[in-house]
Structure formats: structure tokens, C-alpha cells
Amino acid sequence: MATPSRGSWTGHLGFVLAAAGSAIGLGNIWMFPYRTGTNGGAAFVLLYLIAVIAIGIPLILAEVLIGRSTKKNPVGAFRTLRQGTAWPALGWLGVVAGFVILSYYGVVAGWALEYTWRSALGGLGAIDEEGVAEFFARLTSDGPRQVAEQAAFMAITAAIVARGVEAGIERASKVLMPLLFALLLVLLGYSLTSEGASQGLDFLLKPRFDELTWSGVLAALGQAFFSLSLGMGAMITYGSYLADDESIVKPAFLIASLDTLLAILAGLVIFPLVFTYGLEPGAGPGLIFITLPKAFLQMPGGGFLATIFFALVLFAAVTSSISLLEVVVSFVIDEMNVRRDVASWGVALLIFALGVPSAVVPGFLDLVDGLASNWLLPVGGFLIAVFAGWAMTADEARAAYRGRSNSELGFGAWRLCVRYLAPTAVGVILLQNLGLIG
Ligand code: PFF
């Protein structure tokens, strides 16, 4: 049983919504559409789906079962399972990744915050179409403004985490996740009835394999990792608040399905609008911050829709950032015996400080993002798969995997994935990133 002082989910719905909240974030609404746009549309989506099913779901299971069976933060979990070995260092890698990712995640979420309040107050409508790119360029080169928005976002994150697993994280997820889907449905209604709907659907659903490059293949794998919050122990941490008798197989499938659904729906909102207004679907990272606002500026009621869209981005970012913070906070609470509220605000302050260079030094954000997405998460994911597949004995893994809805067939398939498929596939990404292949 989880000790009351560590907190626990009220049930599997709380866990699924919180974990789906962690997964659904900027990765779905910001990265997935722009990467789809630059990597052959549906060809990228198809590869992404394969990565989610073959590697993502087995790794969610691996992380959650490590957390559920130890009831510890990532460092404590590996220490409990393999005392006196180097494995706890893998937990440390996760804690460091949480620090690093949240440091720049807060800056990008700060942009969403700026866009939300500006569109809500009608300010975005005051700039013309040409001005959007300039507006974004000005925002991203205005250090103090970005730091202020990042600070506000980090304060929201800390306030939720400080309230605890049930009253903070679970409650926020239970409010924000349904709201997020509702907002998305409103936007979808507009998008799918716009003139460019069929072109947008074609773009997202018809594969153009000739545009897919080797680096696109790797981007699909990396995207699956980042989007499912894998490779740094976020799912270990959330799994540690799960009671022993809760099943993990169905939730793992549900989390992956919700995450994928949201990424695809985000694409279904964005691309029809992009085509309706004759814009460029392969615009890259500026897709939602420059291209999409241009569409909003041209459409009737665009200010209102822009507000809804950026609020959606913001909510998605909040439910993800709380999981990033929680990885570090759970470590500080468990290992250093610090009170939750002190740990939450203290760690948030440190991470905020670490994020300031991402806001003020040009190019730094991309550098840290590259470090985290291309290195920390894949290395972490590779090692977690190796741990679950090779360091844990079959009996140990079977005992940790057990739950309400388990089957020996399911266990066998999972074990094969974490032993062979996941380490091989992720190993390939790493070798490619090292420049050793491709
Ligand atoms: N999954 C989040 C997203 O798609 O935006 C990002 C993320 C959250 C990555 C938590 C890693 C993590 F541990």
C-alpha cells in the first residue's frame, strides 16, 4: 500500500487522467502538427503510430510497473529493486531530465500564456497578418517579457503540485482534461466545416512517402517518447501513486490512445485552417505561433477562436508540466524528507532560474530541447527497457506486471518488446544521433 504521506490516486480514473494529462501537452499540439507538416504528412503519422504501439505502450507498462511495485520516486525505485548497483543512476538521469525539460517547457508555455491573454483581450486582432511573424519574433527576443510569462506559468505549476497528488495533480487533471477535449471539439467544428477541410484531411491522412527521410523516421520515434512522457521516470512517479490491485494494461492502452487521439485531432483542427487561408503546412516550429494566428486573423470570430485555441495549449502544457515537476518533487520528498509545499515551490524556483537562459539567450532553448529530446529521453528509455527486459528476472517482472487484467500472453508479448524491440529501435535512434549510422 502507498503510505498516506506520499499520497495516492483515488482510483484508476484519476491515474489515467493524470497520466494522459502528462502525455498530452505541447508535444501534441505544437510539435506533432509541425513535424507532420515537414515530414510527409500521413507517412509520418503512420510511423508515429507504429512507434507508439511497438515501443511506447510497452515502455509505459515498464515504467508504471516499476513505480507501482516500489512506491518510490525514480531514484528510490531503482535503489529498491537493485540496491548497491549502478541502476539508481538511471533514476538520477530522470530527475535531471525533469529539471532540464521543465526549464524550457515553461518558456514555450509562457508564449502560449502571452497568446492566450492577448487574444482574450483582443490584442492579437490589432496586428495585421504580416505583423504576426514580427510579433512572435519580438516576443521571443524580449527576455524580460518571456521571463515574466515563464515565472507566471511556473507559479501555476508549483501551486498545483504543492497541493499534493490527489487534491492538486488529480483534481487539476480531472478539470482540465475534459475541458481540453471540449475546447478541441469546438475548434474541430469550425475547422471541419471550413473550405480547406478536405485538403487538410488529405494532408493528414494520405501518406507522401517520397517526402519522408531517415531523419523523419527518427523524429517519429523521438516524438513518441516525448509525447508519451517516457524515458525520464514520469510514469514511474505516477505509477508509484497507484494501488497494487489497480490494473496497468488497460490504462497503458488508454493513455497512449488518448495521447494519439489528441495529436491527430490537433492536426485536424490546424491543417484545414491552414489550407483554407492558403498558408504553408510545412512551416516548422512557427506553425501554431505564426501560421495559425494568420488564419485566425482572417476568419470571422477569429479572436474568440484564437483565445480558445491558446487556452487549450496552455491547459495541455499545465497538465504536463505538473508531471515534470512532480518527478523532481517526489524525489526531494522521499529522499530528503522535505515537506511537499516547500519542495514544490523550492524546486519550481530552481527550475525557473535554470530556464532563464532559455528565455534570454538566443538559440539556448533549441539547444536544451535538442539535448533533452535527442539524448536524455532516448538514453533513459533505452536503459529503462534494458532494465525491465534484462535486469529484472522473468519472475520478478511477472510479479510486478500482475494486475486485474493480465494474461500470460500479454506478459510474454510485453517482455519481448522490452527485451528486443524497444532497445533495438531506440539504440538505432541513439546511433543515428551520434552520427554513427545514416
Ligand atoms: N508529454 C509532454 C508533451 O507531449 O508535451 C512532455 C513531457 C512531459 C515529456 C513529461 C516528458 C515528461 F516526463
Coordinates of C-alpha atoms and ligand atoms in Angstrom, one line a residue:
M1 CA 0.0 0.0 0.0
A2 CA 1.1 3.6 -0.6
T3 CA 1.9 5.3 2.6
P4 CA -0.6 8.1 3.2
S5 CA 2.1 10.7 3.4
R6 CA 3.2 10.0 -0.2
G7 CA -0.3 10.3 -1.5
S8 CA -2.1 8.1 -4.0
W9 CA -4.7 8.4 -6.8
T10 CA -8.3 7.9 -5.7
G11 CA -8.7 5.2 -8.4
H12 CA -7.8 4.3 -11.9
L13 CA -9.7 7.1 -13.5
G14 CA -7.6 9.6 -11.5
F15 CA -4.4 7.8 -12.6
V16 CA -5.5 7.6 -16.3
L17 CA -6.5 11.3 -16.5
A18 CA -3.3 12.5 -14.7
A19 CA -1.1 10.3 -16.9
A20 CA -2.9 11.2 -20.1
G21 CA -2.6 14.8 -18.9
S22 CA 1.2 14.3 -18.6
A23 CA 1.3 12.8 -22.0
I24 CA -0.9 15.4 -23.8
G25 CA 1.0 18.6 -23.9
L26 CA 3.0 20.9 -26.2
G27 CA 4.3 17.7 -27.8
N28 CA 0.8 17.0 -29.2
I29 CA -0.4 20.5 -30.2
W30 CA 2.8 22.2 -31.0
M31 CA 5.4 19.6 -32.1
F32 CA 3.2 16.8 -33.7
P33 CA 1.5 19.0 -36.2
Y34 CA 4.6 20.9 -37.3
R35 CA 6.6 17.7 -37.6
T36 CA 3.8 16.1 -39.5
G37 CA 3.8 19.1 -41.8
T38 CA 7.5 18.8 -42.5
N39 CA 7.8 15.0 -42.8
G40 CA 5.4 13.8 -45.4
G41 CA 2.0 14.2 -43.6
A42 CA 0.3 10.8 -43.1
A43 CA 3.6 9.0 -43.8
F44 CA 4.9 10.5 -40.5
V45 CA 1.6 9.8 -38.7
L46 CA 1.8 6.1 -39.7
L47 CA 5.3 5.7 -38.4
Y48 CA 4.4 7.5 -35.3
L49 CA 1.5 5.1 -34.7
I50 CA 3.8 2.1 -35.1
A51 CA 6.3 3.6 -32.6
V52 CA 3.5 4.2 -30.1
I53 CA 2.2 0.7 -30.3
A54 CA 5.5 -1.2 -30.6
I55 CA 7.7 0.9 -28.2
G56 CA 5.5 3.4 -26.4
I57 CA 2.9 1.1 -24.8
P58 CA 5.5 -1.4 -23.6
L59 CA 7.6 1.3 -22.1
I60 CA 4.6 2.9 -20.4
L61 CA 4.0 -0.5 -18.9
A62 CA 7.6 -0.9 -17.8
E63 CA 7.7 2.5 -16.1
V64 CA 4.3 2.1 -14.4
L65 CA 5.1 -1.3 -13.1
I66 CA 8.4 -0.2 -11.7
G67 CA 6.7 2.7 -9.9
R68 CA 3.7 0.6 -8.7
S69 CA 5.8 -2.2 -7.3
T70 CA 8.2 0.1 -5.4
K71 CA 6.0 3.1 -4.5
K72 CA 9.1 5.3 -4.9
N73 CA 10.4 8.2 -6.9
P74 CA 12.6 7.1 -9.9
V75 CA 15.9 7.1 -7.8
G76 CA 14.3 5.3 -4.9
A77 CA 12.6 2.8 -7.2
F78 CA 15.8 1.6 -8.9
R79 CA 17.5 1.6 -5.5
T80 CA 14.7 -0.6 -4.0
L81 CA 14.9 -3.0 -6.9
R82 CA 18.7 -3.1 -7.4
Q83 CA 20.4 -1.9 -4.2
G84 CA 24.2 -1.5 -4.5
T85 CA 24.3 -1.4 -8.3
A86 CA 24.6 1.5 -10.8
W87 CA 20.9 1.3 -11.7
P88 CA 19.8 4.2 -9.3
A89 CA 21.9 6.4 -11.6
L90 CA 19.1 5.9 -14.1
G91 CA 16.7 7.4 -11.7
W92 CA 19.0 10.4 -11.3
L93 CA 19.0 10.8 -15.1
G94 CA 15.2 11.1 -14.9
V95 CA 15.4 13.7 -12.2
V96 CA 17.9 15.7 -14.2
A97 CA 15.8 15.3 -17.4
G98 CA 12.7 16.6 -15.4
F99 CA 14.8 19.7 -14.4
V100 CA 16.1 20.3 -17.9
I101 CA 12.8 19.8 -19.8
L102 CA 10.7 21.9 -17.5
S103 CA 13.2 24.7 -17.7
Y104 CA 12.5 25.4 -21.3
Y105 CA 8.9 23.9 -21.4
G106 CA 8.0 26.8 -19.1
V107 CA 9.3 29.3 -21.6
V108 CA 7.3 27.8 -24.5
A109 CA 4.2 27.5 -22.3
G110 CA 4.9 31.2 -21.4
W111 CA 4.4 32.0 -25.1
A112 CA 1.1 30.2 -25.0
L113 CA 0.2 32.3 -21.9
E114 CA 1.0 35.5 -23.8
Y115 CA -1.0 34.5 -26.8
T116 CA -4.0 33.5 -24.6
W117 CA -4.3 36.7 -22.8
R118 CA -3.6 38.8 -25.8
S119 CA -6.2 37.1 -27.9
A120 CA -8.7 37.2 -24.9
L121 CA -8.2 41.0 -24.6
G122 CA -8.5 41.5 -28.4
G123 CA -4.8 42.4 -28.7
L124 CA -3.9 39.8 -31.3
G125 CA -6.6 41.2 -33.6
A126 CA -4.8 44.6 -33.5
I127 CA -1.9 43.3 -35.5
D128 CA -2.2 42.6 -39.2
E129 CA -1.4 39.3 -40.9
E130 CA 2.1 40.4 -41.8
G131 CA 2.6 41.5 -38.2
V132 CA 2.2 38.1 -36.7
A133 CA 5.7 36.9 -37.6
E134 CA 7.1 40.1 -36.3
F135 CA 5.1 39.8 -33.1
F136 CA 6.4 36.3 -32.5
A137 CA 10.0 37.4 -33.3
R138 CA 9.6 40.3 -30.9
L139 CA 8.2 38.1 -28.2
T140 CA 11.0 35.5 -28.5
S141 CA 13.7 38.2 -28.4
D142 CA 12.2 40.0 -25.4
G143 CA 14.0 38.4 -22.5
P144 CA 12.2 40.1 -19.6
R145 CA 8.8 39.5 -21.0
Q146 CA 9.5 35.9 -21.6
V147 CA 10.9 35.5 -18.1
A148 CA 7.8 37.1 -16.6
E149 CA 5.5 34.8 -18.5
Q150 CA 7.6 31.8 -17.6
A151 CA 7.5 32.8 -13.9
A152 CA 3.7 33.0 -14.0
F153 CA 3.5 29.6 -15.6
M154 CA 5.9 28.0 -13.2
A155 CA 3.9 29.5 -10.3
I156 CA 0.7 27.9 -11.6
T157 CA 2.6 24.6 -11.9
A158 CA 4.0 24.8 -8.4
A159 CA 0.7 25.8 -6.8
I160 CA -0.9 22.6 -8.2
V161 CA 1.9 20.3 -7.2
A162 CA 2.1 21.8 -3.8
R163 CA -1.4 20.7 -3.1
G164 CA -0.5 17.1 -3.5
V165 CA -1.2 14.1 -5.6
E166 CA -4.9 13.9 -5.0
A167 CA -6.0 17.4 -4.2
G168 CA -3.6 19.0 -6.7
I169 CA -2.5 16.9 -9.6
E170 CA -5.5 14.5 -9.8
R171 CA -8.1 17.3 -9.3
A172 CA -6.4 19.6 -11.8
S173 CA -6.3 16.8 -14.4
K174 CA -9.9 15.9 -13.8
V175 CA -11.0 19.5 -14.5
L176 CA -8.5 20.4 -17.3
M177 CA -8.6 17.2 -19.4
P178 CA -12.4 17.2 -20.1
L179 CA -12.2 21.0 -20.7
L180 CA -9.3 20.4 -23.1
F181 CA -11.3 17.9 -25.2
A182 CA -14.4 20.2 -25.1
L183 CA -12.4 23.1 -26.4
L184 CA -10.9 21.0 -29.1
L185 CA -14.3 19.8 -30.2
V186 CA -15.5 23.4 -30.6
L187 CA -12.5 24.2 -32.8
L188 CA -12.9 21.0 -34.7
G189 CA -16.4 22.0 -35.6
Y190 CA -15.1 25.2 -37.2
S191 CA -12.2 23.6 -38.8
L192 CA -14.0 20.7 -40.4
T193 CA -16.7 22.9 -41.9
S194 CA -14.1 25.3 -43.4
E195 CA -13.3 25.4 -47.1
G196 CA -9.9 23.7 -46.7
A197 CA -11.3 20.8 -44.7
S198 CA -10.9 18.2 -47.4
Q199 CA -7.4 19.4 -48.3
G200 CA -6.4 19.3 -44.7
L201 CA -7.8 15.8 -44.2
D202 CA -5.9 14.7 -47.3
F203 CA -2.7 16.2 -46.0
L204 CA -3.1 14.4 -42.7
L205 CA -4.5 11.1 -44.0
K206 CA -2.7 10.5 -47.4
P207 CA 0.9 9.4 -46.9
R208 CA 3.6 11.0 -49.1
F209 CA 6.4 8.6 -48.6
D210 CA 8.7 10.4 -51.0
E211 CA 8.9 13.3 -48.5
L212 CA 9.8 11.0 -45.6
T213 CA 13.5 11.0 -44.9
W214 CA 15.6 8.9 -42.5
S215 CA 15.6 11.8 -40.1
G216 CA 11.8 11.9 -40.3
V217 CA 11.7 8.3 -39.2
L218 CA 13.8 9.1 -36.2
A219 CA 11.7 12.2 -35.5
A220 CA 8.6 9.9 -35.3
L221 CA 10.3 7.7 -32.7
G222 CA 11.6 10.7 -30.7
Q223 CA 8.1 12.2 -30.9
A224 CA 6.6 9.1 -29.4
F225 CA 8.9 9.3 -26.5
F226 CA 8.4 12.9 -25.8
S227 CA 4.7 12.8 -26.3
L228 CA 4.1 9.8 -24.1
S229 CA 6.3 11.4 -21.3
L230 CA 8.7 8.4 -21.5
G231 CA 12.3 7.9 -20.6
M232 CA 12.6 10.0 -17.5
G233 CA 10.5 8.3 -14.9
A234 CA 7.4 10.5 -15.1
M235 CA 5.4 7.3 -15.5
I236 CA 7.4 5.6 -12.7
T237 CA 6.5 8.5 -10.4
Y238 CA 2.8 8.5 -11.4
G239 CA 2.8 4.7 -11.2
S240 CA 4.1 4.9 -7.6
Y241 CA 0.8 6.5 -6.5
L242 CA -1.1 3.6 -7.9
A243 CA -2.5 0.9 -5.6
D244 CA -1.2 -2.6 -6.1
D245 CA -4.5 -4.0 -7.1
E246 CA -5.1 -1.5 -9.9
S247 CA -4.6 -2.8 -13.4
I248 CA -2.0 -1.3 -15.6
V249 CA -2.5 -2.8 -19.0
K250 CA -5.8 -1.1 -19.9
P251 CA -4.6 2.2 -18.5
A252 CA -1.5 2.0 -20.6
F253 CA -3.5 1.4 -23.8
L254 CA -5.9 4.2 -22.8
I255 CA -3.2 6.7 -22.1
A256 CA -1.5 6.0 -25.4
S257 CA -4.8 6.2 -27.3
L258 CA -5.9 9.4 -25.7
D259 CA -2.5 11.0 -26.4
T260 CA -2.5 9.9 -30.0
L261 CA -6.2 10.9 -30.5
L262 CA -5.4 14.4 -29.2
A263 CA -2.3 14.8 -31.5
I264 CA -4.4 13.7 -34.5
L265 CA -7.3 16.0 -33.5
A266 CA -4.9 18.9 -33.1
G267 CA -3.8 18.2 -36.7
L268 CA -7.4 18.0 -37.8
V269 CA -8.0 21.5 -36.3
I270 CA -4.9 23.1 -37.7
F271 CA -4.4 21.8 -41.2
P272 CA -7.9 22.6 -42.6
L273 CA -7.5 26.2 -41.4
V274 CA -4.0 26.4 -42.9
F275 CA -5.4 25.3 -46.3
T276 CA -8.5 27.4 -46.1
Y277 CA -6.4 30.5 -45.7
G278 CA -3.7 29.5 -48.2
L279 CA -0.9 29.2 -45.7
E280 CA 2.1 26.9 -45.5
P281 CA 1.6 23.5 -43.8
G282 CA 5.3 22.8 -43.6
A283 CA 6.1 26.0 -41.7
G284 CA 8.0 24.2 -38.9
P285 CA 8.0 25.3 -35.3
G286 CA 6.2 28.5 -36.0
L287 CA 3.1 26.6 -37.2
I288 CA 0.9 27.4 -34.2
F289 CA 2.5 30.7 -33.2
I290 CA 2.8 32.3 -36.6
T291 CA 0.9 30.4 -39.3
L292 CA -2.2 29.6 -37.3
P293 CA -2.7 33.1 -35.9
K294 CA -2.6 34.3 -39.5
A295 CA -5.6 32.1 -40.2
F296 CA -7.4 33.3 -37.0
L297 CA -6.9 36.9 -38.0
Q298 CA -8.7 36.3 -41.3
M299 CA -11.7 34.4 -40.1
P300 CA -14.9 35.8 -38.6
G301 CA -14.8 35.4 -34.8
G302 CA -11.1 34.6 -35.1
G303 CA -10.2 36.4 -31.8
F304 CA -12.6 34.2 -29.9
L305 CA -11.3 31.0 -31.6
A306 CA -7.7 32.1 -31.0
T307 CA -8.4 32.5 -27.3
I308 CA -9.9 29.0 -27.2
F309 CA -7.0 27.5 -29.1
F310 CA -4.3 29.1 -26.9
A311 CA -6.1 28.3 -23.7
L312 CA -6.2 24.7 -24.9
V313 CA -2.4 24.8 -25.5
L314 CA -2.0 26.3 -22.0
F315 CA -4.1 23.7 -20.3
A316 CA -2.3 20.9 -22.0
A317 CA 1.0 22.4 -21.0
V318 CA -0.1 22.7 -17.4
T319 CA -1.1 19.0 -17.0
S320 CA 2.3 18.1 -18.5
S321 CA 4.5 20.5 -16.5
I322 CA 3.0 19.3 -13.2
S323 CA 4.2 15.8 -14.1
L324 CA 7.7 17.1 -14.9
L325 CA 7.8 19.0 -11.6
E326 CA 6.4 16.0 -9.7
V327 CA 9.3 13.8 -10.8
V328 CA 11.8 16.1 -9.0
V329 CA 9.4 16.9 -6.1
S330 CA 8.7 13.3 -5.3
F331 CA 12.5 12.7 -5.3
V332 CA 13.0 15.6 -2.9
I333 CA 10.1 14.5 -0.6
D334 CA 11.1 10.8 -0.5
E335 CA 14.9 11.1 -0.3
M336 CA 15.4 14.4 1.6
N337 CA 12.3 14.3 3.8
V338 CA 11.2 17.8 2.8
R339 CA 7.6 18.9 3.1
R340 CA 5.6 18.8 -0.1
D341 CA 4.8 22.5 -0.3
V342 CA 8.4 23.6 0.5
A343 CA 9.7 21.0 -2.1
S344 CA 7.3 22.2 -4.8
W345 CA 8.0 25.9 -4.5
G346 CA 11.7 25.4 -3.9
V347 CA 12.2 23.1 -6.9
A348 CA 10.0 25.3 -9.1
L349 CA 12.1 28.3 -8.2
L350 CA 15.3 26.4 -9.1
I351 CA 13.9 25.2 -12.4
F352 CA 12.7 28.7 -13.2
A353 CA 16.2 30.0 -12.6
L354 CA 17.6 27.3 -14.9
G355 CA 15.1 28.2 -17.5
V356 CA 16.0 31.9 -17.7
P357 CA 18.8 31.3 -20.2
S358 CA 16.3 29.6 -22.5
A359 CA 14.3 32.8 -22.4
V360 CA 17.1 35.3 -22.8
V361 CA 19.9 33.7 -24.7
P362 CA 19.1 33.3 -28.4
G363 CA 19.4 29.7 -29.5
F364 CA 19.7 28.3 -26.0
L365 CA 16.1 26.9 -25.9
D366 CA 16.7 24.9 -29.1
L367 CA 20.0 23.6 -27.7
V368 CA 18.4 22.4 -24.4
D369 CA 15.4 20.9 -26.3
G370 CA 17.8 19.0 -28.6
L371 CA 19.7 17.7 -25.6
A372 CA 16.6 16.5 -23.8
S373 CA 14.6 15.1 -26.8
N374 CA 17.5 13.6 -28.7
W375 CA 19.6 12.4 -25.7
L376 CA 18.2 12.4 -22.2
L377 CA 14.8 10.8 -23.1
P378 CA 16.1 8.2 -25.6
V379 CA 19.0 7.2 -23.3
G380 CA 16.6 7.0 -20.4
G381 CA 14.1 5.0 -22.4
F382 CA 16.7 2.6 -23.7
L383 CA 18.0 1.9 -20.2
I384 CA 14.5 1.5 -18.7
A385 CA 13.7 -1.1 -21.4
V386 CA 17.0 -2.9 -20.7
F387 CA 16.2 -2.8 -17.0
A388 CA 12.7 -4.2 -17.4
G389 CA 13.8 -6.7 -20.1
W390 CA 17.2 -7.8 -18.9
A391 CA 18.0 -6.7 -15.3
M392 CA 14.6 -7.9 -14.0
T393 CA 14.2 -11.6 -14.0
A394 CA 11.2 -13.1 -15.7
D395 CA 9.6 -14.0 -12.3
E396 CA 10.3 -10.6 -10.9
A397 CA 8.9 -8.9 -13.9
R398 CA 5.8 -11.2 -13.9
A399 CA 5.2 -10.4 -10.3
A400 CA 5.4 -6.7 -10.9
Y401 CA 3.2 -6.9 -14.1
R402 CA 0.4 -8.8 -12.5
G403 CA -2.9 -7.0 -12.0
R404 CA -6.5 -7.3 -12.7
S405 CA -6.4 -7.7 -16.4
N406 CA -3.2 -9.6 -17.1
S407 CA -2.6 -12.6 -19.2
E408 CA 0.4 -14.7 -19.8
L409 CA 0.2 -14.0 -23.5
G410 CA 0.1 -10.2 -22.8
F411 CA 3.1 -10.6 -20.4
G412 CA 5.0 -12.6 -23.0
A413 CA 4.4 -10.0 -25.7
W414 CA 5.4 -7.1 -23.4
R415 CA 8.6 -8.9 -22.3
L416 CA 9.6 -9.5 -25.9
C417 CA 9.1 -5.8 -26.7
V418 CA 11.2 -4.5 -23.8
R419 CA 13.9 -7.2 -24.3
Y420 CA 14.4 -6.9 -28.0
L421 CA 12.2 -4.4 -29.9
A422 CA 12.5 -1.3 -27.8
P423 CA 16.2 -1.4 -27.1
T424 CA 17.0 -2.1 -30.7
A425 CA 14.7 0.6 -32.1
V426 CA 15.9 3.2 -29.5
G427 CA 19.5 2.1 -29.9
V428 CA 19.1 3.0 -33.6
I429 CA 18.0 6.5 -32.8
L430 CA 20.9 6.9 -30.5
L431 CA 23.5 5.7 -33.0
Q432 CA 21.9 8.0 -35.6
N433 CA 22.2 10.9 -33.2
L434 CA 25.8 10.1 -32.6
G435 CA 26.3 10.2 -36.3
L436 CA 27.4 6.6 -36.4
I437 CA 24.7 5.5 -38.9
G438 CA 22.6 7.1 -41.6
Ligands
PFF1 N1 4.5 14.6 -22.9 C1 4.6 16.0 -22.8 C2 4.2 16.7 -24.1 O1 3.8 16.0 -25.0 O2 4.2 17.9 -24.2 C3 6.0 16.4 -22.4 C4 6.6 15.6 -21.3 C5 6.0 15.6 -20.1 C6 7.8 14.9 -21.5 C7 6.6 14.8 -19.0 C8 8.3 14.1 -20.5 C9 7.7 14.1 -19.3 F1 8.2 13.4 -18.3

